[in-house]
C-alpha cells in the first residue's frame, strides 16, 4: 500500500510524529488502539473522520518502518 498520501509528518504537529492526513491522530495512536484490543470498526466508530484506508496505511507505515529498522541494524 502506498501510504505516502495518507501519513504526514509536520514538525509543528504532535512533535513531528507521523499523523493521518494532517490530523492530530498519530500512527502510534492507531497502533496502540489496535494493540489494546479495539477493532477497526470500533476505531472508525469513535473517530468518524478516519477511514478503513487510514488504518491500513498506519499498519503499512509501521511495517515499513520495522523493515527499515531491521535492515539498518544488520
PDB file of C-alpha atoms in Angstrom:
ATOM      1  CA  UNK A   1       0.000   0.000   0.000  1.00  0.00           C
ATOM      2  CA  UNK A   2       1.230   3.484  -0.837  1.00  0.00           C
ATOM      3  CA  UNK A   3       0.675   5.330   2.431  1.00  0.00           C
ATOM      4  CA  UNK A   4       2.628   8.466   1.486  1.00  0.00           C
ATOM      5  CA  UNK A   5      -0.503  10.447   0.650  1.00  0.00           C
ATOM      6  CA  UNK A   6      -2.114   9.444   3.969  1.00  0.00           C
ATOM      7  CA  UNK A   7       0.670   9.528   6.564  1.00  0.00           C
ATOM      8  CA  UNK A   8       2.033  13.038   7.049  1.00  0.00           C
ATOM      9  CA  UNK A   9       4.835  14.407   9.179  1.00  0.00           C
ATOM     10  CA  UNK A  10       4.782  18.076  10.145  1.00  0.00           C
ATOM     11  CA  UNK A  11       7.342  19.459  12.580  1.00  0.00           C
ATOM     12  CA  UNK A  12       4.788  21.667  14.345  1.00  0.00           C
ATOM     13  CA  UNK A  13       2.132  18.999  14.788  1.00  0.00           C
ATOM     14  CA  UNK A  14       2.299  16.370  17.561  1.00  0.00           C
ATOM     15  CA  UNK A  15       6.070  16.993  17.869  1.00  0.00           C
ATOM     16  CA  UNK A  16       6.699  15.781  14.339  1.00  0.00           C
ATOM     17  CA  UNK A  17       5.159  12.345  14.859  1.00  0.00           C
ATOM     18  CA  UNK A  18       3.613  10.626  11.823  1.00  0.00           C
ATOM     19  CA  UNK A  19      -0.065  11.620  11.639  1.00  0.00           C
ATOM     20  CA  UNK A  20      -3.020  10.678   9.484  1.00  0.00           C
ATOM     21  CA  UNK A  21      -3.838  13.152   6.685  1.00  0.00           C
ATOM     22  CA  UNK A  22      -2.572  16.158   8.620  1.00  0.00           C
ATOM     23  CA  UNK A  23      -4.900  15.492  11.552  1.00  0.00           C
ATOM     24  CA  UNK A  24      -3.683  15.260  15.131  1.00  0.00           C
ATOM     25  CA  UNK A  25      -4.275  11.491  15.213  1.00  0.00           C
ATOM     26  CA  UNK A  26      -0.917   9.721  15.079  1.00  0.00           C
ATOM     27  CA  UNK A  27       0.066   6.354  13.667  1.00  0.00           C
ATOM     28  CA  UNK A  28       1.079   5.453  17.215  1.00  0.00           C
ATOM     29  CA  UNK A  29      -2.427   6.250  18.487  1.00  0.00           C
ATOM     30  CA  UNK A  30      -3.994   3.857  15.989  1.00  0.00           C
ATOM     31  CA  UNK A  31      -1.448   1.114  16.658  1.00  0.00           C
ATOM     32  CA  UNK A  32      -1.993   1.484  20.391  1.00  0.00           C
ATOM     33  CA  UNK A  33      -5.769   1.184  19.976  1.00  0.00           C
ATOM     34  CA  UNK A  34      -5.364  -1.962  17.870  1.00  0.00           C
ATOM     35  CA  UNK A  35      -2.841  -3.466  20.302  1.00  0.00           C
ATOM     36  CA  UNK A  36      -5.232  -2.711  23.146  1.00  0.00           C
ATOM     37  CA  UNK A  37      -7.903  -4.846  21.509  1.00  0.00           C
ATOM     38  CA  UNK A  38     -10.022  -2.297  19.666  1.00  0.00           C
ATOM     39  CA  UNK A  39     -11.316  -3.486  16.328  1.00  0.00           C
ATOM     40  CA  UNK A  40     -11.125  -1.444  13.154  1.00  0.00           C
ATOM     41  CA  UNK A  41     -14.884  -0.947  13.356  1.00  0.00           C
ATOM     42  CA  UNK A  42     -14.626   0.407  16.907  1.00  0.00           C
ATOM     43  CA  UNK A  43     -11.893   2.859  15.938  1.00  0.00           C
ATOM     44  CA  UNK A  44     -13.898   4.057  12.948  1.00  0.00           C
ATOM     45  CA  UNK A  45     -16.952   4.469  15.164  1.00  0.00           C
ATOM     46  CA  UNK A  46     -15.005   6.548  17.715  1.00  0.00           C
ATOM     47  CA  UNK A  47     -13.220   8.652  15.063  1.00  0.00           C
ATOM     48  CA  UNK A  48     -15.697   9.383  12.278  1.00  0.00           C
ATOM     49  CA  UNK A  49     -13.064  11.355  10.343  1.00  0.00           C
ATOM     50  CA  UNK A  50     -10.978   8.203   9.806  1.00  0.00           C
ATOM     51  CA  UNK A  51     -11.394   5.636   7.051  1.00  0.00           C
ATOM     52  CA  UNK A  52     -10.504   1.993   6.741  1.00  0.00           C
ATOM     53  CA  UNK A  53      -7.762   3.046   4.322  1.00  0.00           C
ATOM     54  CA  UNK A  54      -6.273   5.288   7.046  1.00  0.00           C
ATOM     55  CA  UNK A  55      -5.950   2.339   9.411  1.00  0.00           C
ATOM     56  CA  UNK A  56      -4.394   0.161   6.714  1.00  0.00           C
ATOM     57  CA  UNK A  57      -1.947   2.988   5.947  1.00  0.00           C
ATOM     58  CA  UNK A  58      -0.902   3.051   9.614  1.00  0.00           C
ATOM     59  CA  UNK A  59      -0.209  -0.670   9.528  1.00  0.00           C
ATOM     60  CA  UNK A  60       1.721  -0.392   6.259  1.00  0.00           C
ATOM     61  CA  UNK A  61       3.748   2.540   7.618  1.00  0.00           C
ATOM     62  CA  UNK A  62       4.602   0.615  10.791  1.00  0.00           C
ATOM     63  CA  UNK A  63       5.553  -2.500   8.822  1.00  0.00           C
ATOM     64  CA  UNK A  64       7.768  -0.461   6.506  1.00  0.00           C
ATOM     65  CA  UNK A  65       9.427   1.305   9.435  1.00  0.00           C
ATOM     66  CA  UNK A  66      10.053  -2.026  11.174  1.00  0.00           C
ATOM     67  CA  UNK A  67      11.562  -3.429   7.995  1.00  0.00           C
ATOM     68  CA  UNK A  68      13.907  -0.424   7.732  1.00  0.00           C
ATOM     69  CA  UNK A  69      14.940  -0.733  11.386  1.00  0.00           C
ATOM     70  CA  UNK A  70      15.786  -4.399  10.912  1.00  0.00           C
ATOM     71  CA  UNK A  71      17.896  -3.764   7.807  1.00  0.00           C
ATOM     72  CA  UNK A  72      19.710  -0.851   9.467  1.00  0.00           C
ATOM     73  CA  UNK A  73      20.685  -2.934  12.492  1.00  0.00           C
ATOM     74  CA  UNK A  74      22.463  -5.648  10.493  1.00  0.00           C
TER      75      UNK A  74
END
